[in-house]
Structure formats: structure tokens, C-alpha cells
DNA sequence: CTGAAAGCGCTAACAA
DNA sequence: TTGTTAGCGCTTTCAG
């Protein structure tokens, strides 16, 4: 009754190989290879016998052996991102996986968790698996170890942040310009005390965005106030806490700039909870941003395009493009959804 | 000046092999293998020479060749989901990738796009790459072709929906019970005309959820009205259109049940746009649901636990567990955030 | 402790 | 058109 005892007398776990198929079909190994790979110049009768044997044995070509012998790569590309569960990264993963599939290539993805050591381990692992190419949102501060890999045929394209100590393609966003236009908007609405919330200044995008914010403040002749900048904001909860804390200080900010989408979410929550009328501009748009309890002005960009361009560059390299590394910078856009103006009376 | 001309006289693209390392270090191939694999019983002096040669050549073991010869699998697990960009699936991908990493295993993920043909292609591709195991959110209606793979050592665990024509582990949600409790709540609030929006009845989860909704209606003695059920709702835009359409019919629903998170988003948007006071219960919680313009009652569950349990089952199988296939059903929970009651005067 | 030889499953040359 | 042979890069005997 149970499946343990009713199995057919199968070839006890051992996978059939082309040799097994050849033996059963009464042909040579090479003929099997030809049929399995769809090469022409095989007689119908033979091909049919081979196909029958393949079906009977449940044969499936060993991709590893095939790639090894043919000296081909693995029909796989590696993707290193910060965290797959984050919508920004999962969009990137999805777009690149789709583009890879058009080339019968699969996506091996791994999260660095923003840890340089782990990133390097993963990258080395991917190289030892002989991926065709690497797409990396870098967390580390030194990618020189990838130089030899690039030389030996594994191209690398960086995404969202440039690589360090390596000349490689990169597709980036205009982070600085985006943050600048966001702050410019707040300033135009009369804000002079703008709280800035960011993850870590170790992250390239955060540095750029912070610099952009400072550009706009400088443009407006507003002096820098360290009390208005909070770094180390890793998640919505921390962001909420930071907002709460800043609002309860003397001379609190009248507006906030959240430098990524996780931070934005936390800030929205806290402002809403306190019924605060402080203005908020967030970096990164997200699907439901227009449904937030307070309409949200965001600095948006096209994540799919970011991934698309990076994948295009990578595939061009895989196909032999040896031109000089390019850096592509994609524009950002201020998406105004009202309510940046507020009681700017401080 | 450009990097094209200043490169060191590298070994022109050819990757160094263990033979190259052995030659340079003046030892045998086997000694290199021993050192590279950290086997004991190698003299310090020799090991050091090997390591030096490895570093000088930038040698990195070819994982494919190693796995092939050793008869091991690829230290890879395959994950088939519907669409990686969907938060539900990207959470699953993330959790499984993390658990895999604890075993030095990488995740090969691909989206079936809900297409059975494509699903089978991807599954076959993954098998031919000799993944250690397969995690599948099935879209297809026949997985019998996987039976031989399971027999030959590639275990399969189904996630969210059971496989068909195959006896394999599955980790599911209590979809029927969840939908039932959602509708029961609406009925308790006085609703008798409840619009139900679902993707396709070809999808197992949708059938179950619809059945649960009908259970609750039957429990309440409310007759079935086909006009109140809309299937083929694939995305938020379609959901919005369906809501709009149903609300403009004579005798419109006073409440809606959205059978997945994409549909919920579309419904929220449309109800909000029209300032409708129709009640809404959504299947699947999502991060920002509590910040929606109308507090949202949802049928929630623990996606991470779903993935965790599935991965645990898979790894147990990979490690040799030959016990009978299990089906685990995880509970759902009605998360009430008010406002299900509305003008139930129809 | 070290090395020579065989061979994992497959494909690229060649020969028949 | 088909088959034979060699060998991809590595690990596994098993002999020194």
C-alpha cells in the first residue's frame, strides 16, 4: 500500500548515462550525444531508437559534464545583492532572471547582507562554479580580487554602486542629483530645519545622497547642523525611533528626508502615529507610496531599467565585448504628491 | 594610459588548472588536490609551495569538475516560483537562500510565470544541472515527470500548493479555513452581498480560498450568486476595474473579499478613489497594510515559516530521510483592523 | 606522506 | 552517416 514497496524495479538510484542509453539502443555513445543535442545528420531510425531508450531510462544529460568537456561556462549568471526580500533587490533579481532566461541561462542569487566578508566568499564561490558573468550590488570596499577573474573570462557589472579597485562596468543612479532636488523642494516650501535619515555612510549610495542633500542646503545658504543628520538607521523601527527622538528635541526639524525606502516607511509610520505635520520626502518610490496616510513626495527612478541596463552590459561582455568599461548613470525623478509644505515657522 | 595596454603579461585568458599549479610548485597533481581540499597529511613545506603557486596563478578549483568526479551533487538547490518580484515569493527565496547558505549551498531560482510548460522546462533544466533538491511552488497540473528524478536522488518539496500526480512533501497554508473566517467576519458585520475577486480557478490556492468563502456563505445560509465572483483578476489594475464594474451594477456588493495581495492592493486603490465605504477583507497580509488609507482586515500567515518548513523538509530528504512524504498545513490568522462593518443595508 | 594511473559523463576530433 | 579515440579538470584508488 505504501509507496516504499510498490516501486518498479528501478535501476536502484544510479542515474543512467549516455553509455547506458547507447547500450540499450544498440548504438554508439556518440550517436546518443548527437541525438540528445539535436545535431543533424542522424538517420531517423537510429534517432528513434535512441529517443526510445532515453525515455525508457529517464535519461537526462548531465549539464556539468557537458559544459566541462565542451569548455563552455555553466549557462548561469551570479547575482549578489544585499537582501533578496527587499523589493528593490527582488525586482533586480526578477528582471535579470528574465533576461537570462532568454539566453537559456539561469540565475544563481545570493545575499551579501551588506557584509564584505560574506560578499567576497560568495563571489569566490560563484567564480569557482564558473558562472558566465557576475552582477554585483557591492557591499565590500575592495573588489581587486575580481580583476583576475575578469581577465580569465568572468565579466562583472556593478549595479547601484560602483566597484572599488576594479575597472568594470557600472550602472548607477543619480543619487546626488536626486537628493539635491528633494531637499531643494523642501527648502522652496520654506523648510530650514530638515532632518536627514540614512543607513550607513559606509554605503556609497548613502554618501552620495547625503552629499546631494548638503549641496541643496549649501545652495540655499543653510548651514550644516550635525544634530539634523542621523545615520545608522537600518530598518523602519529604527527610523521611527529616530524621527521620534528628533521631534522631541528642542528646535526640532520641520521636515525629513529619508534616504531609502525602508527608512521612509518607518518615518511615515511615526509621523502618522504622532499626527505630526512635518514634511517628508523619501528616496526610492515604492508600490503603495501613493496610498500612504499622508501623500508622499518621493525621489523615484526606474529599478527595472537599472537591472535591464546592467544585464545588457553583462551579456554584451559575455558575448565578447572588449571595449572599455562604461559607467551608466540613470536619472532620478522627483515625484511630488503634495504636502511637502508644512508649518515652516521655526 | 588605458587599462588595455598596461595589463601584466597574464596567462592569456586560459584559467590555471591543478596541473598548472602542480607544475609551478614542482609537486604532483594529487598533492595540489590535497592542499586545495584541506586534506591532512601534507608536509608544511609542500603545502606552502602549493599555496604560493595557487596564489601566483590565481587558481580557483573548478567546482563542476570536482563535483563530477566525486559523484557529488552541485551544492545547489533549485527554486521554482511564480514571480520573483512578488514579495511573497521573494520572501520565500530569501529564507531558503539563507538556509541553504548554512550548508554552503547556493540557490538557483527561476520564475514559472504561472506557465506549466515553462515550469516543466525549468524543472528539467534544474535536474540536468543535478541540483541537490527542488523547492517548487507548482503552476503545472502534472508533475509525474518528477517521479523518476526523485527516485534518482533529487528530492522535491512543494510549497504553497501541492504537486499533482506525485507523492512528495508539501507545505501548505490553511487557505480554505482562512477564507472561511474572513467571510464569516463580513457576514457577522451584516454583509450579505460579498464580491469575491480571484486570480484563476486553475490555481489550487484560489480554488481552496473560493471554497472557504463559499463554506462561510453556506454556513450563513446565503445563496451563491455567480455575479459576485470575478475570476481572472491578475493584477491590481484588473482588480480595480473589477471592483469598479461590480459597484456600478444594480444591487452592488457591500463588501469584497480579495483572494490575494495583488488583488487587495487594486481593490484598496479603487475603493479609496471612489470614496466607497464598501468593506474589504484581503487574503495575504503585506508590510504596509496597516498604513492603507482604509484600515484593512486581512487573512495573514507566516510566509517565512512556510519557507523555513519547506527548506527543512528538503534538507532532511537531501540528507537521506526516506520516510513517507508529509504534508504540513500552516495556520492562517484573521488580522482585524476595523472597518469591515459598513452600510449593509442592501 | 606522495605520486601514477584510471575514470566521473560528456563532446571534439578524427577516421571509417 | 556512424563509431573510435582522446581528454575537459578533478578525485579516487592503490602503489611507492
XYZ file of C-alpha atoms (C1' of nucleotides) in Angstrom:
724
model
C 0.000 0.000 0.000
C 2.743 2.420 0.853
C 4.906 3.715 -1.906
C 8.022 2.179 -0.391
C 7.115 -1.285 -1.594
C 5.272 -0.732 -4.812
C 8.072 0.893 -6.790
C 9.039 -0.644 -10.105
C 12.368 -2.481 -10.087
C 14.204 0.720 -10.879
C 17.916 0.977 -11.561
C 18.457 1.453 -7.862
C 19.227 5.124 -7.711
C 22.043 5.161 -10.224
C 21.385 7.688 -12.908
C 21.543 6.426 -16.445
C 24.348 7.857 -18.556
C 24.759 8.145 -22.279
C 26.617 4.864 -22.177
C 23.547 3.172 -20.727
C 21.367 4.710 -23.389
C 23.798 3.665 -26.120
C 23.867 0.107 -24.868
C 20.093 -0.131 -24.686
C 19.621 1.405 -28.112
C 22.423 -0.627 -29.610
C 24.260 2.384 -30.975
C 27.467 4.182 -30.135
C 27.908 6.757 -27.456
C 28.477 9.479 -29.994
C 25.201 8.801 -31.723
C 23.407 9.257 -28.440
C 25.228 12.519 -27.937
C 24.181 13.644 -31.405
C 20.546 12.847 -30.837
C 20.416 14.311 -27.362
C 21.971 17.524 -28.603
C 19.778 17.736 -31.649
C 22.658 17.586 -34.104
C 21.659 16.903 -37.687
C 22.774 14.008 -39.900
C 21.329 11.187 -37.866
C 19.078 8.637 -39.520
C 15.502 8.674 -38.363
C 15.515 5.033 -37.399
C 18.567 5.400 -35.179
C 17.340 8.612 -33.669
C 14.055 6.986 -32.790
C 15.759 4.067 -31.113
C 17.869 6.451 -29.097
C 14.894 8.549 -28.108
C 13.044 5.430 -27.026
C 15.959 4.363 -24.858
C 16.222 7.863 -23.411
C 12.573 7.770 -22.463
C 12.737 4.259 -21.068
C 15.686 5.018 -18.854
C 14.577 8.510 -17.980
C 17.931 9.765 -19.140
C 18.769 13.407 -18.716
C 22.035 14.854 -19.898
C 24.429 15.859 -17.161
C 24.845 19.553 -17.731
C 28.011 19.741 -15.644
C 29.803 17.051 -17.586
C 28.706 18.539 -20.855
C 29.888 22.020 -20.001
C 33.138 20.720 -18.601
C 34.064 18.781 -21.689
C 32.954 21.437 -24.142
C 34.881 24.058 -22.222
C 31.768 26.128 -22.052
C 30.688 28.031 -19.000
C 27.766 26.960 -16.898
C 24.916 28.866 -18.556
C 24.493 30.555 -15.213
C 24.964 34.103 -14.062
C 25.606 35.077 -10.484
C 23.820 37.912 -8.741
C 24.958 39.336 -5.432
C 22.579 41.709 -3.749
C 22.079 42.950 -0.258
C 18.889 41.113 0.591
C 16.583 39.265 -1.714
C 13.475 40.013 0.328
C 13.799 43.761 -0.254
C 11.533 44.800 -3.158
C 14.297 46.833 -4.768
C 16.572 43.812 -4.968
C 13.904 41.299 -5.805
C 12.927 43.470 -8.761
C 16.520 43.438 -9.908
C 16.674 39.687 -9.460
C 13.481 39.204 -11.378
C 14.444 41.365 -14.342
C 17.880 39.815 -14.659
C 16.475 36.296 -14.329
C 14.029 37.032 -17.136
C 16.714 38.398 -19.397
C 18.948 35.469 -18.582
C 16.225 33.051 -19.467
C 16.059 34.406 -22.985
C 19.553 33.018 -23.306
C 18.793 29.727 -21.569
C 20.767 30.937 -18.636
C 19.776 30.520 -15.016
C 20.288 32.896 -12.138
C 22.268 31.990 -9.061
C 21.475 34.639 -6.486
C 22.827 35.279 -3.046
C 22.503 37.966 -0.413
C 25.594 39.609 0.974
C 23.656 41.023 3.913
C 25.869 44.052 3.449
C 28.805 42.069 4.813
C 32.038 42.492 2.819
C 33.499 39.205 4.023
C 30.450 37.292 3.078
C 30.298 39.097 -0.234
C 33.792 38.005 -1.112
C 33.093 34.408 -0.113
C 30.004 34.325 -2.264
C 31.778 35.917 -5.181
C 34.597 33.400 -4.985
C 32.134 30.572 -4.740
C 30.319 31.810 -7.825
C 33.570 32.074 -9.729
C 34.568 28.574 -8.784
C 31.271 27.450 -10.236
C 32.341 29.133 -13.447
C 29.346 31.380 -13.858
C 29.259 33.144 -17.208
C 29.198 36.522 -15.527
C 28.583 38.392 -12.314
C 26.104 41.104 -11.419
C 27.006 42.723 -8.145
C 25.459 45.289 -5.863
C 28.655 45.734 -3.910
C 28.890 45.877 -0.157
C 32.640 45.446 0.098
C 35.310 48.076 -0.087
C 37.795 46.235 -2.243
C 36.999 44.238 -5.338
C 40.530 43.946 -6.640
C 40.383 40.196 -6.183
C 37.891 40.148 -9.053
C 40.381 41.595 -11.515
C 41.943 38.239 -12.243
C 38.517 36.680 -12.687
C 37.575 39.304 -15.224
C 40.837 38.669 -17.033
C 40.132 34.962 -17.033
C 36.769 35.401 -18.577
C 34.163 36.137 -15.922
C 32.908 39.646 -16.613
C 31.495 41.724 -13.781
C 28.954 44.507 -13.889
C 28.239 46.564 -10.798
C 24.766 47.733 -10.039
C 23.539 50.657 -7.971
C 27.021 51.230 -6.540
C 30.404 51.179 -8.248
C 33.011 48.544 -7.511
C 36.222 49.536 -5.745
C 39.749 48.983 -7.009
C 38.494 47.489 -10.201
C 37.731 48.872 -13.614
C 34.397 47.415 -14.534
C 31.073 48.441 -15.929
C 28.636 50.026 -13.544
C 25.035 51.129 -13.792
C 24.204 53.710 -11.170
C 21.516 56.151 -10.216
C 21.893 59.877 -9.970
C 21.743 59.691 -6.204
C 23.313 63.023 -5.573
C 21.117 64.876 -8.022
C 18.030 63.148 -6.695
C 18.659 64.042 -3.077
C 19.531 67.564 -4.102
C 16.257 68.087 -5.909
C 14.344 66.609 -2.978
C 15.897 68.992 -0.494
C 15.594 71.863 -2.910
C 11.878 71.236 -2.944
C 11.667 71.256 0.836
C 13.666 74.445 1.004
C 11.407 76.040 -1.586
C 8.489 75.202 0.696
C 10.116 77.187 3.453
C 11.810 74.476 5.469
C 15.111 75.366 7.011
C 15.478 72.570 9.540
C 15.470 69.322 7.621
C 16.221 66.053 9.365
C 18.150 63.582 7.248
C 17.913 59.860 7.987
C 20.331 57.437 6.434
C 21.629 53.951 6.781
C 25.398 53.908 6.906
C 27.863 56.354 5.382
C 29.894 53.273 4.517
C 27.414 52.701 1.733
C 28.208 54.590 -1.443
C 24.611 55.475 -2.265
C 24.084 56.908 1.202
C 27.174 59.086 0.947
C 26.048 60.379 -2.427
C 22.550 61.091 -1.273
C 23.774 62.844 1.830
C 26.139 64.908 -0.303
C 23.235 65.841 -2.571
C 21.199 66.968 0.400
C 24.094 69.065 1.615
C 24.540 70.532 -1.857
C 20.965 71.777 -1.772
C 21.344 73.193 1.723
C 24.531 74.960 0.722
C 22.817 76.295 -2.402
C 20.212 77.786 -0.109
C 22.751 79.185 2.274
C 21.617 76.962 5.104
C 24.401 75.973 7.438
C 25.157 72.364 8.304
C 23.767 71.116 11.607
C 25.061 67.735 12.690
C 22.112 67.238 15.023
C 19.876 67.019 11.979
C 21.661 64.048 10.440
C 21.067 60.553 11.771
C 22.991 57.655 10.380
C 22.828 54.000 11.348
C 19.136 53.812 10.545
C 18.870 50.211 9.385
C 15.155 49.493 9.316
C 11.689 51.012 9.737
C 11.719 50.573 13.510
C 14.998 52.429 13.884
C 13.736 55.100 11.533
C 10.597 55.564 13.601
C 12.683 55.858 16.736
C 14.989 58.399 15.127
C 12.072 60.517 13.955
C 10.501 60.375 17.407
C 13.745 61.361 19.024
C 14.438 64.268 16.706
C 10.929 65.609 17.084
C 11.235 65.723 20.842
C 14.495 67.666 20.823
C 14.417 71.406 21.258
C 14.172 73.170 17.933
C 13.004 70.074 16.050
C 13.093 69.651 12.275
C 10.036 70.688 10.297
C 10.814 68.274 7.514
C 12.554 64.966 6.968
C 14.476 63.442 4.127
C 14.511 59.632 4.309
C 17.392 58.287 2.276
C 15.905 54.910 1.401
C 12.568 53.174 1.212
C 12.882 51.234 4.463
C 13.559 54.447 6.304
C 10.702 56.181 4.548
C 8.270 53.549 5.735
C 9.377 53.950 9.326
C 9.191 57.706 9.096
C 5.696 57.654 7.617
C 4.548 55.385 10.387
C 5.958 57.535 13.151
C 4.777 60.843 11.711
C 1.356 59.397 11.258
C 1.306 57.904 14.745
C 2.160 61.271 16.271
C -0.125 63.161 13.884
C 2.895 65.283 13.121
C 2.633 67.687 10.231
C 6.335 67.597 9.478
C 7.022 67.279 5.779
C 8.617 64.172 4.373
C 10.473 63.360 1.201
C 11.657 59.821 0.663
C 14.317 58.391 -1.585
C 13.008 55.384 -3.556
C 9.445 55.182 -4.682
C 7.509 52.063 -3.744
C 4.366 50.484 -4.993
C 1.994 51.694 -2.336
C 3.550 55.057 -1.673
C 0.576 56.900 -3.126
C -1.715 55.112 -0.692
C 0.139 56.177 2.423
C -1.856 58.000 5.092
C -0.031 61.175 4.097
C 0.656 61.686 0.403
C 4.347 61.255 -0.024
C 6.776 63.093 -2.227
C 9.472 60.706 -3.305
C 12.629 60.622 -5.349
C 11.889 57.846 -7.779
C 13.705 56.013 -10.546
C 13.245 53.018 -12.755
C 14.552 49.969 -10.937
C 13.704 47.673 -13.820
C 15.662 49.851 -16.204
C 18.598 49.768 -13.817
C 18.592 45.993 -13.905
C 17.941 45.840 -17.622
C 20.871 48.050 -18.493
C 23.181 46.131 -16.207
C 22.143 42.799 -17.643
C 22.541 44.125 -21.185
C 26.059 45.260 -20.417
C 26.880 41.934 -18.829
C 25.570 39.871 -21.716
C 27.453 42.036 -24.173
C 30.629 41.293 -22.223
C 29.829 37.607 -22.121
C 29.373 37.753 -25.880
C 32.854 39.136 -26.250
C 32.561 42.907 -25.967
C 36.070 44.067 -25.023
C 35.501 47.804 -25.140
C 36.455 49.999 -22.235
C 34.335 49.728 -19.096
C 31.383 52.071 -19.079
C 29.543 53.747 -16.259
C 25.903 54.475 -16.922
C 24.054 56.890 -14.658
C 20.287 56.726 -14.718
C 18.208 59.779 -13.854
C 16.001 60.136 -10.828
C 12.746 61.998 -10.744
C 11.054 64.000 -8.036
C 7.534 62.667 -7.773
C 5.566 65.337 -5.960
C 2.475 64.203 -4.195
C 1.795 67.349 -2.215
C 2.174 68.023 1.473
C 5.818 68.913 1.455
C 4.784 72.348 2.611
C 4.015 72.470 6.309
C 4.257 74.721 9.345
C 7.669 76.058 8.467
C 7.694 78.651 11.143
C 10.792 77.632 13.066
C 47.041 55.135 -20.031
C 44.083 52.933 -20.696
C 43.894 49.619 -18.972
C 44.027 47.742 -22.260
C 47.757 48.223 -22.559
C 49.026 48.211 -19.033
C 47.935 44.698 -18.051
C 50.584 42.329 -16.773
C 51.608 39.575 -19.200
C 48.808 37.350 -17.980
C 48.255 33.746 -18.991
C 46.121 34.992 -21.861
C 42.691 34.100 -20.626
C 43.303 30.410 -20.011
C 42.383 29.518 -16.500
C 45.061 27.765 -14.499
C 44.272 24.190 -13.556
C 45.623 21.980 -10.842
C 48.121 20.692 -13.342
C 49.479 24.206 -13.806
C 49.698 24.667 -10.075
C 51.429 21.306 -9.683
C 53.967 22.165 -12.358
C 54.767 25.543 -10.852
C 55.051 24.138 -7.345
C 57.036 21.150 -8.520
C 54.699 18.633 -6.935
C 52.210 16.132 -8.191
C 48.653 16.820 -9.157
C 47.386 14.835 -6.219
C 49.306 16.917 -3.727
C 47.711 20.033 -5.091
C 44.334 18.411 -4.742
C 45.110 17.524 -1.150
C 46.169 21.027 -0.249
C 43.322 22.723 -2.059
C 40.817 20.479 -0.307
C 42.402 20.875 3.060
C 43.153 17.178 3.462
C 45.562 16.339 6.274
C 48.893 14.524 5.979
C 50.690 17.022 3.787
C 54.063 18.366 4.825
C 54.168 22.042 5.653
C 56.876 22.793 3.151
C 54.967 21.216 0.275
C 51.700 22.765 1.283
C 53.317 26.180 1.401
C 54.767 25.769 -2.056
C 51.393 24.742 -3.382
C 49.659 27.643 -1.719
C 52.200 30.036 -3.179
C 51.636 28.660 -6.648
C 47.879 28.856 -6.157
C 48.169 32.495 -5.206
C 50.571 33.321 -8.004
C 48.392 31.788 -10.677
C 45.129 32.904 -9.140
C 43.972 29.320 -9.212
C 40.431 28.531 -8.197
C 39.145 24.996 -8.150
C 36.622 24.168 -10.821
C 33.568 23.249 -8.846
C 31.918 21.457 -11.767
C 34.849 19.175 -12.412
C 35.214 18.423 -8.757
C 31.565 17.548 -8.293
C 31.532 15.497 -11.455
C 34.444 13.312 -10.494
C 33.433 12.919 -6.886
C 29.918 11.975 -7.937
C 28.579 14.619 -5.635
C 25.702 16.909 -6.477
C 26.195 20.544 -7.234
C 25.730 22.125 -3.794
C 22.824 23.956 -5.338
C 19.107 23.830 -4.757
C 16.559 24.876 -7.312
C 13.585 27.056 -6.524
C 10.676 27.499 -8.886
C 8.217 30.217 -8.016
C 5.676 32.209 -9.883
C 7.425 35.539 -9.979
C 10.466 36.635 -8.042
C 9.398 40.272 -7.867
C 6.309 39.429 -5.805
C 7.059 39.985 -2.103
C 5.531 36.651 -1.143
C 7.894 34.781 -3.422
C 10.925 36.915 -2.775
C 10.486 36.239 0.933
C 10.435 32.532 0.203
C 13.516 32.885 -1.974
C 15.320 34.828 0.682
C 14.570 32.429 3.530
C 15.518 29.374 1.504
C 18.693 31.015 0.253
C 19.694 31.809 3.818
C 19.057 28.281 4.986
C 20.917 26.907 2.001
C 23.889 29.070 2.754
C 24.279 27.465 6.149
C 25.067 24.343 4.180
C 27.332 26.050 1.660
C 24.628 25.605 -0.889
C 23.547 28.207 -3.414
C 20.092 28.935 -4.709
C 19.187 28.705 -8.369
C 15.842 30.419 -8.737
C 13.532 30.795 -11.668
C 10.039 32.130 -12.285
C 7.469 29.928 -13.935
C 5.244 32.918 -14.666
C 2.425 30.532 -13.855
C 3.064 28.718 -17.136
C 3.053 24.902 -16.848
C 5.161 24.417 -19.967
C 7.764 26.800 -18.788
C 7.680 25.262 -15.342
C 8.461 21.843 -16.737
C 11.289 23.199 -18.873
C 12.828 24.920 -15.894
C 12.435 21.878 -13.704
C 14.098 19.659 -16.293
C 16.878 22.175 -16.707
C 17.456 22.220 -12.971
C 17.544 18.444 -12.846
C 20.029 18.264 -15.658
C 22.203 20.570 -13.624
C 21.996 17.995 -10.863
C 20.695 20.264 -8.159
C 20.659 18.644 -4.733
C 16.942 19.234 -4.400
C 13.974 21.166 -5.686
C 11.590 23.557 -3.995
C 8.547 24.179 -6.140
C 5.528 26.422 -5.992
C 3.758 24.487 -8.698
C 1.908 26.040 -11.597
C 1.558 22.879 -13.659
C -1.108 20.237 -13.455
C 1.075 17.180 -13.783
C 4.333 16.584 -12.011
C 4.593 12.888 -12.723
C 7.727 13.506 -14.763
C 9.449 14.363 -11.498
C 8.866 10.909 -10.044
C 11.889 9.436 -11.759
C 14.014 12.369 -10.637
C 13.000 11.810 -7.052
C 13.836 8.138 -7.434
C 17.198 9.023 -8.859
C 18.052 11.218 -5.969
C 16.656 14.714 -6.490
C 14.072 15.226 -3.748
C 11.213 17.659 -4.304
C 9.230 19.642 -1.792
C 6.167 21.576 -2.865
C 5.370 24.906 -1.358
C 2.061 26.748 -1.022
C 0.354 24.305 -3.393
C 0.602 20.533 -3.608
C 2.150 18.757 -6.570
C -0.034 16.681 -8.860
C 0.453 13.023 -9.727
C 3.394 12.748 -7.437
C 3.831 11.718 -3.855
C 6.053 14.343 -2.355
C 6.323 16.553 0.672
C 4.254 19.699 0.674
C 3.987 22.677 2.984
C 0.689 24.447 2.554
C -1.456 27.108 4.147
C -4.925 26.654 5.529
C -6.382 28.569 2.615
C -9.869 27.254 2.986
C -10.068 27.938 6.687
C -8.607 31.400 6.213
C -11.087 32.468 3.571
C -13.883 30.986 5.602
C -13.028 33.017 8.677
C -12.696 36.165 6.576
C -16.138 35.816 5.083
C -17.577 34.770 8.415
C -16.380 38.081 9.782
C -18.016 40.025 6.980
C -21.251 38.127 7.441
C -21.157 38.825 11.160
C -20.916 42.502 10.293
C -24.132 42.245 8.391
C -22.906 41.854 4.829
C -24.902 39.601 2.597
C -23.607 40.623 -0.804
C -19.908 39.950 -0.822
C -17.893 40.321 -4.006
C -15.097 37.782 -4.359
C -12.099 38.582 -6.538
C -9.674 35.880 -7.527
C -6.955 35.120 -9.980
C -7.619 31.848 -11.757
C -9.527 28.809 -10.528
C -6.771 26.804 -12.202
C -4.617 27.732 -9.237
C -5.021 25.438 -6.271
C -4.853 28.153 -3.639
C -7.551 30.152 -5.399
C -9.874 27.158 -5.567
C -9.351 26.495 -1.881
C -9.916 30.075 -0.880
C -13.022 30.330 -3.004
C -14.306 27.127 -1.451
C -13.660 28.556 2.001
C -15.614 31.671 1.135
C -18.490 29.555 -0.101
C -18.337 27.446 3.044
C -18.883 30.545 5.122
C -21.728 31.765 2.932
C -23.376 28.381 3.104
C -22.924 28.346 6.875
C -24.808 31.631 6.962
C -27.489 30.398 4.630
C -26.572 32.876 1.929
C -27.178 31.551 -1.568
C -24.485 31.527 -4.210
C -24.595 34.373 -6.717
C -22.281 33.957 -9.676
C -22.380 37.684 -10.402
C -20.492 38.247 -7.165
C -17.487 36.146 -8.141
C -14.895 37.522 -10.514
C -12.018 35.355 -11.630
C -9.186 36.194 -13.988
C -8.070 39.084 -11.821
C -4.340 39.015 -12.471
C -3.068 42.310 -11.120
C -4.015 45.464 -9.219
C -5.271 47.215 -12.344
C -7.624 44.383 -13.218
C -8.753 44.220 -9.623
C -9.539 47.916 -9.617
C -11.516 47.538 -12.818
C -13.438 44.591 -11.426
C -14.327 46.478 -8.261
C -15.427 49.480 -10.290
C -17.534 47.311 -12.511
C -19.225 45.436 -9.686
C -20.008 48.631 -7.819
C -21.788 50.113 -10.803
C -24.027 47.095 -11.324
C -27.520 47.139 -9.909
C -27.583 45.663 -6.431
C -23.832 46.026 -5.868
C -21.843 44.205 -3.215
C -21.380 45.902 0.142
C -18.168 44.073 0.832
C -15.279 42.494 -1.040
C -13.006 39.570 -0.399
C -9.741 39.865 -2.320
C -8.125 36.464 -2.636
C -4.506 37.592 -2.876
C -2.334 40.567 -2.064
C -2.102 41.939 -5.592
C -5.859 41.987 -5.819
C -6.148 43.566 -2.397
C -3.945 46.447 -3.455
C -6.049 47.116 -6.538
C -9.247 46.923 -4.544
C -7.979 49.320 -1.887
C -6.992 51.784 -4.564
C -10.321 51.683 -6.333
C -12.419 51.846 -3.181
C -10.390 54.762 -1.996
C -10.579 56.524 -5.359
C -14.354 56.246 -5.359
C -14.607 57.049 -1.632
C -16.641 53.890 -1.395
C -17.473 52.610 2.054
C -17.673 49.000 0.976
C -15.890 46.680 3.373
C -12.784 44.809 2.320
C -11.003 41.736 3.573
C -7.836 40.677 1.832
C -6.016 37.373 1.739
C -2.294 37.804 2.445
C -1.029 40.442 4.785
C 1.629 42.821 3.488
C 4.067 45.132 5.125
C 2.218 48.394 4.684
C -1.301 47.079 5.042
C -1.799 48.898 8.328
C -0.933 52.191 6.647
C -3.518 51.924 3.911
C -5.978 54.803 3.571
C -8.642 52.480 4.966
C -7.580 50.126 7.731
C -7.602 46.701 6.254
C -8.646 43.406 7.723
C -6.509 40.692 6.272
C -6.069 36.960 6.412
C -2.424 36.637 7.326
C 0.094 33.866 7.789
C 3.792 33.418 8.297
C 5.475 33.318 4.913
C 8.907 32.878 6.421
C 7.720 29.869 8.392
C 6.260 28.405 5.224
C 9.623 28.655 3.522
C 11.515 27.510 6.581
C 9.476 24.355 6.981
C 9.769 23.522 3.309
C 13.514 24.001 3.311
C 13.853 21.902 6.456
C 11.934 19.081 4.831
C 14.037 19.337 1.690
C 17.344 19.291 3.516
C 16.214 16.331 5.567
C 15.491 14.490 2.323
C 18.817 15.518 0.873
C 20.435 14.151 3.998
C 18.818 10.809 3.381
C 15.428 10.929 5.080
C 13.409 8.184 3.347
C 10.265 8.370 5.455
C 6.875 8.738 3.819
C 6.066 12.100 2.245
C 4.473 14.539 4.639
C 2.031 17.357 4.093
C 2.271 20.213 6.554
C -0.556 22.726 6.774
C 0.235 26.032 8.405
C -2.500 28.085 10.079
C -3.807 31.420 8.905
C -4.948 34.214 11.141
C -7.606 36.858 10.729
C -5.964 40.176 11.463
C -8.790 42.579 12.169
C -8.077 46.225 11.637
C -11.600 47.510 11.846
C -13.856 48.906 9.172
C -15.224 45.642 7.938
C -18.613 46.861 9.046
C -20.241 49.231 6.586
C -23.603 50.288 5.184
C -25.003 46.800 4.959
C -28.442 47.936 4.015
C -28.846 46.145 0.697
C 53.413 11.036 3.285
C 53.459 11.283 -2.033
C 52.534 10.097 -6.837
C 50.886 7.491 -11.109
C 47.074 5.918 -13.261
C 42.214 5.435 -14.007
C 37.906 7.475 -14.909
C 33.385 10.784 -13.490
C 29.873 11.887 -18.030
C 30.292 14.039 -21.724
C 31.929 16.261 -26.536
C 35.513 17.233 -30.269
C 38.315 15.482 -33.460
C 39.055 12.405 -36.480
C 38.569 8.034 -39.031
C 35.695 4.554 -41.222
C 26.094 8.872 -41.603
C 28.352 6.434 -37.757
C 31.938 4.976 -34.478
C 36.548 5.397 -32.173
C 39.631 7.765 -29.542
C 41.210 11.203 -26.573
C 40.588 14.265 -22.827
C 37.826 18.586 -20.138
C 39.608 19.328 -14.572
C 39.232 16.991 -10.995
C 39.195 12.957 -7.245
C 39.908 8.249 -6.271
C 42.111 4.127 -5.947
C 46.367 1.968 -4.889
C 51.288 1.559 -5.247
C 55.685 3.551 -3.715
